[in-house]
Every structure is written in C-alpha cells, then in structure tokens.
Amino acid sequence: GQNIDQPTEMTATEGAIVQINCTYQTSGFNGLFWYQQHAGEAPTFLSYNVLDGLEEKGRFSSFLSRSKGYSYLLLKELQMKDSASYLCAVTPTGGGNKLTFGTGTQLKVEL
Amino acid sequence: SQTIHQWPATLVQPVGSPLSLECTVEGTSNPNLYWYRQAAGRGLQLLFYSVGIGQISSEVPQNLSASRPQDRQFILSSKKLLLSDSGFYLCAWSGGEAGIYNEQFFGPGTRLTVL
C-alpha cells in the first residue's frame, strides 16, 4: 500500500526558515516530488529527489533519505507569498509514472 | 513550450446529470495523461491515467469514466453525478518528448459543485 504523512499545518514568520517534513511508505520508489499549491489553483512543481541528499534551488531546498523513507522541504527567507499548501508526492515503481500525494501541509507566513 | 488547458473552469450541476470535462495538451507528443480529484481540505487522489490513445487505467472504483480519443486529449465523464463527485478536478501530463524527469504538469483545474 501507499502511505505518505505530512504535518497538516505550520506557521512561520516572514524572513525566517521553515522545514516541512514528509515520511512515506510505498510499494517501490522511483522519486519524490514537492509541489506548491495556492488556494484554488493548480499545484506547481518545486523539486524532485531520486537519490539521497540535498537538492538546492534558490530559496527552496529538498532533502531525501531513501533508507529512512523521509524527505523535507526547506524554505529560506520566507515571504508572505510563500503562504500555500506544500504537497509531498512519491512515484512508486511500475508503469504510468503515477504520483501518490500526501494530504499537504498548509503553511501560513505571518509578519 | 508546452501548455495544458482544461474547461470549464467552474461548473455547477444537479445530482443525476451527466458530466464531461475536457483536457488538452499542446507542444508535446505522446504524453502520459492523468485525472485527479481534490476534495475540500484533502490531498490529490489519482482517478485515471493514460499512456496512449484508447489506453485508460482506473485507480479507484467510482462513478466516473475517462477516455482518450486523441493523443493530446483526455476527457472525464459521468452518466449520473452524485453529491460526492463535488471537488476540484485537475488534469496533468508528463513524459512525452518534452518530459523532464518524471514531473507532472498540471492544468488550471475545474471546480465542480454537485447540488
């Protein structure tokens, strides 16, 4: 079966750093994605990890440990526009390049 | 560049009425296509995916069906809508000749309310 866990909500201060964790248990593993979704909009791609380690892209970084079934998304220098839902998704092995999504973490950035 | 279109953007339908949502992709060939539903406050649930014309895989039993009559066209349908079909429907594509990693690109979505 597939199981992906993320915290439901987080609150952080503008200019600060926040880490959003994701743990997963899936039948096979072929990569982990992070997406950002603003209310009422479609998800947009943030990062992709298939090997262990840290991937950095501007203010956003994503880390993966395959042995622990664990990933985190790190957001630096938070801005008000970063208030959104952050979705962790895993591609299990098998055809179709399917994604299994967690329920998302709603991040609120405050002044 | 590649673009993905969905219509309509919003839809209000009575229980028992039929449904047809359309998704088209431009700028790539032979993409994988996906339909997701997102209920209020919940994650994305994969409903159907397609790796080619006429090839549809269903992920969960439900009141909906999907078809892919052309390479870059994906249609979500229902003969009789239920209240539980309300939600935000998202179409996505990946792969094809322009795919990057296994990333999926999402359309703008259709917000369906069944009354």
mmCIF file of C-alpha atoms in Angstrom:
data_model
loop_
_atom_site.group_PDB
_atom_site.id
_atom_site.type_symbol
_atom_site.label_atom_id
_atom_site.label_comp_id
_atom_site.label_asym_id
_atom_site.label_seq_id
_atom_site.Cartn_x
_atom_site.Cartn_y
_atom_site.Cartn_z
ATOM 1 C CA GLY A 1 0.000 0.000 0.000
ATOM 2 C CA GLN A 2 0.891 3.670 -0.120
ATOM 3 C CA ASN A 3 1.175 5.934 2.897
ATOM 4 C CA ILE A 4 2.531 9.473 2.910
ATOM 5 C CA ASP A 5 2.491 11.613 6.056
ATOM 6 C CA GLN A 6 2.961 15.357 6.407
ATOM 7 C CA PRO A 7 2.008 17.802 9.164
ATOM 8 C CA THR A 8 -1.377 19.363 8.482
ATOM 9 C CA GLU A 9 -0.466 22.957 9.297
ATOM 10 C CA MET A 10 2.583 25.080 10.084
ATOM 11 C CA THR A 11 3.058 28.749 10.888
ATOM 12 C CA ALA A 12 6.256 30.735 10.403
ATOM 13 C CA THR A 13 7.443 34.335 10.428
ATOM 14 C CA GLU A 14 8.386 36.371 7.379
ATOM 15 C CA GLY A 15 12.152 36.215 6.808
ATOM 16 C CA ALA A 16 12.563 33.015 8.815
ATOM 17 C CA ILE A 17 13.377 29.438 7.758
ATOM 18 C CA VAL A 18 10.841 26.607 7.867
ATOM 19 C CA GLN A 19 11.257 22.865 7.352
ATOM 20 C CA ILE A 20 8.314 20.741 6.194
ATOM 21 C CA ASN A 21 8.766 17.020 6.767
ATOM 22 C CA CYS A 22 7.361 14.102 4.793
ATOM 23 C CA THR A 23 7.584 10.396 5.562
ATOM 24 C CA TYR A 24 6.481 7.728 3.158
ATOM 25 C CA GLN A 25 5.866 4.024 2.870
ATOM 26 C CA THR A 26 5.218 2.924 -0.703
ATOM 27 C CA SER A 27 5.396 -0.198 -2.813
ATOM 28 C CA GLY A 28 8.625 0.645 -4.591
ATOM 29 C CA PHE A 29 10.212 4.057 -5.017
ATOM 30 C CA ASN A 30 11.116 5.949 -8.143
ATOM 31 C CA GLY A 31 11.430 9.512 -6.897
ATOM 32 C CA LEU A 32 9.883 12.117 -4.591
ATOM 33 C CA PHE A 33 8.387 15.446 -5.594
ATOM 34 C CA TRP A 34 7.416 18.606 -3.771
ATOM 35 C CA TYR A 35 4.673 20.803 -5.183
ATOM 36 C CA GLN A 36 3.324 24.164 -4.067
ATOM 37 C CA GLN A 37 -0.403 24.850 -4.291
ATOM 38 C CA HIS A 38 -2.014 28.206 -3.601
ATOM 39 C CA ALA A 39 -5.685 28.166 -2.656
ATOM 40 C CA GLY A 40 -7.914 27.492 -5.643
ATOM 41 C CA GLU A 41 -5.006 26.976 -8.009
ATOM 42 C CA ALA A 42 -3.216 24.028 -9.574
ATOM 43 C CA PRO A 43 -0.064 22.588 -7.969
ATOM 44 C CA THR A 44 3.253 23.844 -9.329
ATOM 45 C CA PHE A 45 6.489 21.871 -9.290
ATOM 46 C CA LEU A 46 9.151 22.795 -6.734
ATOM 47 C CA SER A 47 11.660 19.947 -6.570
ATOM 48 C CA TYR A 48 12.477 16.349 -7.389
ATOM 49 C CA ASN A 49 14.730 13.934 -5.485
ATOM 50 C CA VAL A 50 15.578 10.423 -6.597
ATOM 51 C CA LEU A 51 18.967 9.985 -4.875
ATOM 52 C CA ASP A 52 19.830 10.599 -1.228
ATOM 53 C CA GLY A 53 20.972 14.085 -0.364
ATOM 54 C CA LEU A 54 20.087 17.714 -0.698
ATOM 55 C CA GLU A 55 18.867 19.481 -3.833
ATOM 56 C CA GLU A 56 19.030 23.276 -3.698
ATOM 57 C CA LYS A 57 17.086 25.639 -5.901
ATOM 58 C CA GLY A 58 17.169 29.274 -4.827
ATOM 59 C CA ARG A 59 15.311 29.779 -1.555
ATOM 60 C CA PHE A 60 13.976 26.210 -1.651
ATOM 61 C CA SER A 61 15.882 23.019 -0.869
ATOM 62 C CA SER A 62 14.697 19.424 -0.638
ATOM 63 C CA PHE A 63 16.345 16.510 1.129
ATOM 64 C CA LEU A 64 15.814 12.782 0.708
ATOM 65 C CA SER A 65 16.802 9.710 2.726
ATOM 66 C CA ARG A 66 15.565 6.601 0.958
ATOM 67 C CA SER A 67 16.626 4.236 3.764
ATOM 68 C CA LYS A 68 14.500 6.203 6.240
ATOM 69 C CA GLY A 69 11.599 6.912 3.881
ATOM 70 C CA TYR A 70 11.996 10.580 4.740
ATOM 71 C CA SER A 71 12.156 13.908 2.956
ATOM 72 C CA TYR A 72 11.969 17.536 3.927
ATOM 73 C CA LEU A 73 11.402 20.798 2.107
ATOM 74 C CA LEU A 74 13.355 23.767 3.441
ATOM 75 C CA LEU A 75 12.156 27.285 2.694
ATOM 76 C CA LYS A 76 14.520 30.152 3.485
ATOM 77 C CA GLU A 77 13.913 33.898 3.747
ATOM 78 C CA LEU A 78 10.185 33.339 3.949
ATOM 79 C CA GLN A 79 7.916 35.751 2.120
ATOM 80 C CA MET A 80 4.209 36.331 2.542
ATOM 81 C CA LYS A 81 3.620 34.828 -0.914
ATOM 82 C CA ASP A 82 5.005 31.518 0.374
ATOM 83 C CA SER A 83 1.754 31.009 2.270
ATOM 84 C CA ALA A 84 0.356 27.952 0.481
ATOM 85 C CA SER A 85 -0.116 24.212 0.736
ATOM 86 C CA TYR A 86 3.013 22.110 0.150
ATOM 87 C CA LEU A 87 2.403 18.654 -1.255
ATOM 88 C CA CYS A 88 4.789 15.725 -0.977
ATOM 89 C CA ALA A 89 4.334 13.094 -3.699
ATOM 90 C CA VAL A 90 6.056 9.794 -4.410
ATOM 91 C CA THR A 91 6.414 7.905 -7.666
ATOM 92 C CA PRO A 92 6.217 4.199 -6.918
ATOM 93 C CA THR A 93 7.774 1.699 -9.302
ATOM 94 C CA GLY A 94 5.560 0.407 -12.079
ATOM 95 C CA GLY A 95 4.138 1.832 -15.261
ATOM 96 C CA GLY A 96 2.379 5.081 -15.941
ATOM 97 C CA ASN A 97 4.673 7.378 -13.962
ATOM 98 C CA LYS A 98 1.939 7.777 -11.364
ATOM 99 C CA LEU A 99 2.180 10.045 -8.338
ATOM 100 C CA THR A 100 0.832 9.313 -4.871
ATOM 101 C CA PHE A 101 0.258 12.538 -2.947
ATOM 102 C CA GLY A 102 0.216 13.293 0.740
ATOM 103 C CA THR A 103 -2.597 15.469 2.055
ATOM 104 C CA GLY A 104 -0.345 18.525 2.064
ATOM 105 C CA THR A 105 0.974 20.932 4.681
ATOM 106 C CA GLN A 106 -0.749 24.304 4.902
ATOM 107 C CA LEU A 107 1.935 26.909 5.615
ATOM 108 C CA LYS A 108 0.968 30.314 6.938
ATOM 109 C CA VAL A 109 3.595 33.047 6.864
ATOM 110 C CA GLU A 110 3.000 35.877 9.335
ATOM 111 C CA LEU A 111 4.563 39.287 9.811
ATOM 112 C CA SER B 1 6.698 25.337 -24.977
ATOM 113 C CA GLN B 2 4.058 23.028 -23.581
ATOM 114 C CA THR B 3 0.670 24.137 -22.288
ATOM 115 C CA ILE B 4 -2.266 22.302 -20.795
ATOM 116 C CA HIS B 5 -5.861 23.507 -20.964
ATOM 117 C CA GLN B 6 -8.936 22.491 -19.033
ATOM 118 C CA TRP B 7 -12.524 23.586 -19.356
ATOM 119 C CA PRO B 8 -14.796 24.650 -17.974
ATOM 120 C CA ALA B 9 -13.132 26.437 -15.056
ATOM 121 C CA THR B 10 -16.187 26.114 -12.835
ATOM 122 C CA LEU B 11 -19.319 24.020 -13.115
ATOM 123 C CA VAL B 12 -22.490 23.645 -11.051
ATOM 124 C CA GLN B 13 -24.542 20.583 -11.879
ATOM 125 C CA PRO B 14 -27.624 18.906 -10.330
ATOM 126 C CA VAL B 15 -27.441 15.400 -8.926
ATOM 127 C CA GLY B 16 -28.157 12.826 -11.618
ATOM 128 C CA SER B 17 -26.995 14.989 -14.519
ATOM 129 C CA PRO B 18 -24.179 13.950 -16.893
ATOM 130 C CA LEU B 19 -20.650 15.351 -16.846
ATOM 131 C CA SER B 20 -17.961 15.963 -19.419
ATOM 132 C CA LEU B 21 -14.674 17.685 -18.562
ATOM 133 C CA GLU B 22 -12.059 18.164 -21.224
ATOM 134 C CA CYS B 23 -8.300 18.486 -21.083
ATOM 135 C CA THR B 24 -5.918 19.160 -23.968
ATOM 136 C CA VAL B 25 -2.144 19.421 -24.124
ATOM 137 C CA GLU B 26 -0.134 21.405 -26.647
ATOM 138 C CA GLY B 27 3.539 21.361 -27.549
ATOM 139 C CA THR B 28 4.381 17.708 -26.916
ATOM 140 C CA SER B 29 3.551 14.299 -28.335
ATOM 141 C CA ASN B 30 2.568 11.005 -26.718
ATOM 142 C CA PRO B 31 2.309 12.367 -23.175
ATOM 143 C CA ASN B 32 1.083 10.396 -20.186
ATOM 144 C CA LEU B 33 -2.194 11.975 -19.067
ATOM 145 C CA TYR B 34 -3.823 11.977 -15.630
ATOM 146 C CA TRP B 35 -7.071 12.968 -13.933
ATOM 147 C CA TYR B 36 -7.001 13.850 -10.227
ATOM 148 C CA ARG B 37 -9.712 14.938 -7.813
ATOM 149 C CA GLN B 38 -9.099 17.087 -4.775
ATOM 150 C CA ALA B 39 -11.896 17.238 -2.232
ATOM 151 C CA ALA B 40 -12.040 20.234 0.095
ATOM 152 C CA GLY B 41 -9.129 20.171 2.563
ATOM 153 C CA ARG B 42 -7.761 16.912 1.214
ATOM 154 C CA GLY B 43 -4.915 15.717 -0.972
ATOM 155 C CA LEU B 44 -4.975 14.858 -4.650
ATOM 156 C CA GLN B 45 -6.462 11.485 -5.486
ATOM 157 C CA LEU B 46 -5.465 9.901 -8.800
ATOM 158 C CA LEU B 47 -8.588 8.821 -10.678
ATOM 159 C CA PHE B 48 -7.334 7.734 -14.114
ATOM 160 C CA TYR B 49 -4.174 7.727 -16.140
ATOM 161 C CA SER B 50 -3.409 7.022 -19.783
ATOM 162 C CA VAL B 51 -0.156 6.124 -21.531
ATOM 163 C CA GLY B 52 -1.603 6.298 -25.042
ATOM 164 C CA ILE B 53 -4.695 6.716 -27.230
ATOM 165 C CA GLY B 54 -7.504 4.471 -26.046
ATOM 166 C CA GLN B 55 -5.463 3.206 -23.064
ATOM 167 C CA ILE B 56 -7.102 4.060 -19.742
ATOM 168 C CA SER B 57 -6.236 2.762 -16.273
ATOM 169 C CA SER B 58 -8.621 3.343 -13.397
ATOM 170 C CA GLU B 59 -7.148 3.790 -9.949
ATOM 171 C CA VAL B 60 -10.252 3.764 -7.783
ATOM 172 C CA PRO B 61 -13.781 2.432 -8.291
ATOM 173 C CA GLN B 62 -16.141 5.327 -8.798
ATOM 174 C CA ASN B 63 -18.969 6.915 -10.683
ATOM 175 C CA LEU B 64 -16.660 8.356 -13.343
ATOM 176 C CA SER B 65 -15.033 7.224 -16.570
ATOM 177 C CA ALA B 66 -12.261 8.568 -18.782
ATOM 178 C CA SER B 67 -11.467 8.448 -22.466
ATOM 179 C CA ARG B 68 -8.556 9.477 -24.673
ATOM 180 C CA PRO B 69 -9.854 9.852 -28.218
ATOM 181 C CA GLN B 70 -6.748 11.698 -29.443
ATOM 182 C CA ASP B 71 -3.106 11.777 -28.426
ATOM 183 C CA ARG B 72 -3.363 15.062 -26.529
ATOM 184 C CA GLN B 73 -6.999 14.984 -25.429
ATOM 185 C CA PHE B 74 -8.287 13.481 -22.185
ATOM 186 C CA ILE B 75 -11.954 13.504 -21.189
ATOM 187 C CA LEU B 76 -13.545 12.805 -17.809
ATOM 188 C CA SER B 77 -17.202 11.781 -17.862
ATOM 189 C CA SER B 78 -20.105 10.632 -15.776
ATOM 190 C CA LYS B 79 -23.583 9.475 -16.749
ATOM 191 C CA LYS B 80 -25.173 10.484 -13.437
ATOM 192 C CA LEU B 81 -23.439 12.772 -10.950
ATOM 193 C CA LEU B 82 -23.531 12.150 -7.202
ATOM 194 C CA LEU B 83 -23.133 14.721 -4.440
ATOM 195 C CA SER B 84 -19.825 13.069 -3.561
ATOM 196 C CA ASP B 85 -18.467 13.916 -7.025
ATOM 197 C CA SER B 86 -18.054 17.557 -5.988
ATOM 198 C CA GLY B 87 -14.425 18.683 -5.926
ATOM 199 C CA PHE B 88 -11.544 20.262 -7.775
ATOM 200 C CA TYR B 89 -10.624 18.212 -10.842
ATOM 201 C CA LEU B 90 -7.112 18.510 -12.169
ATOM 202 C CA CYS B 91 -5.675 17.177 -15.395
ATOM 203 C CA ALA B 92 -1.922 16.649 -15.676
ATOM 204 C CA TRP B 93 0.623 15.442 -18.206
ATOM 205 C CA SER B 94 4.131 14.031 -18.057
ATOM 206 C CA GLY B 95 6.752 12.438 -20.273
ATOM 207 C CA GLY B 96 6.253 12.586 -23.990
ATOM 208 C CA GLU B 97 9.111 14.003 -25.977
ATOM 209 C CA ALA B 98 9.346 17.048 -23.709
ATOM 210 C CA GLY B 99 9.204 15.361 -20.310
ATOM 211 C CA ILE B 100 11.619 16.432 -17.617
ATOM 212 C CA TYR B 101 12.412 13.773 -15.007
ATOM 213 C CA ASN B 102 9.014 12.298 -14.252
ATOM 214 C CA GLU B 103 7.490 15.645 -13.337
ATOM 215 C CA GLN B 104 3.789 16.141 -13.874
ATOM 216 C CA PHE B 105 2.470 19.461 -15.143
ATOM 217 C CA PHE B 106 -0.999 20.427 -14.019
ATOM 218 C CA GLY B 107 -3.791 22.232 -15.789
ATOM 219 C CA PRO B 108 -5.734 25.085 -14.151
ATOM 220 C CA GLY B 109 -8.447 22.749 -12.852
ATOM 221 C CA THR B 110 -12.245 22.586 -12.899
ATOM 222 C CA ARG B 111 -14.194 23.272 -9.729
ATOM 223 C CA LEU B 112 -17.309 21.078 -9.801
ATOM 224 C CA THR B 113 -20.204 21.569 -7.411
ATOM 225 C CA VAL B 114 -22.981 18.994 -7.462
ATOM 226 C CA LEU B 115 -26.219 20.218 -5.846
#
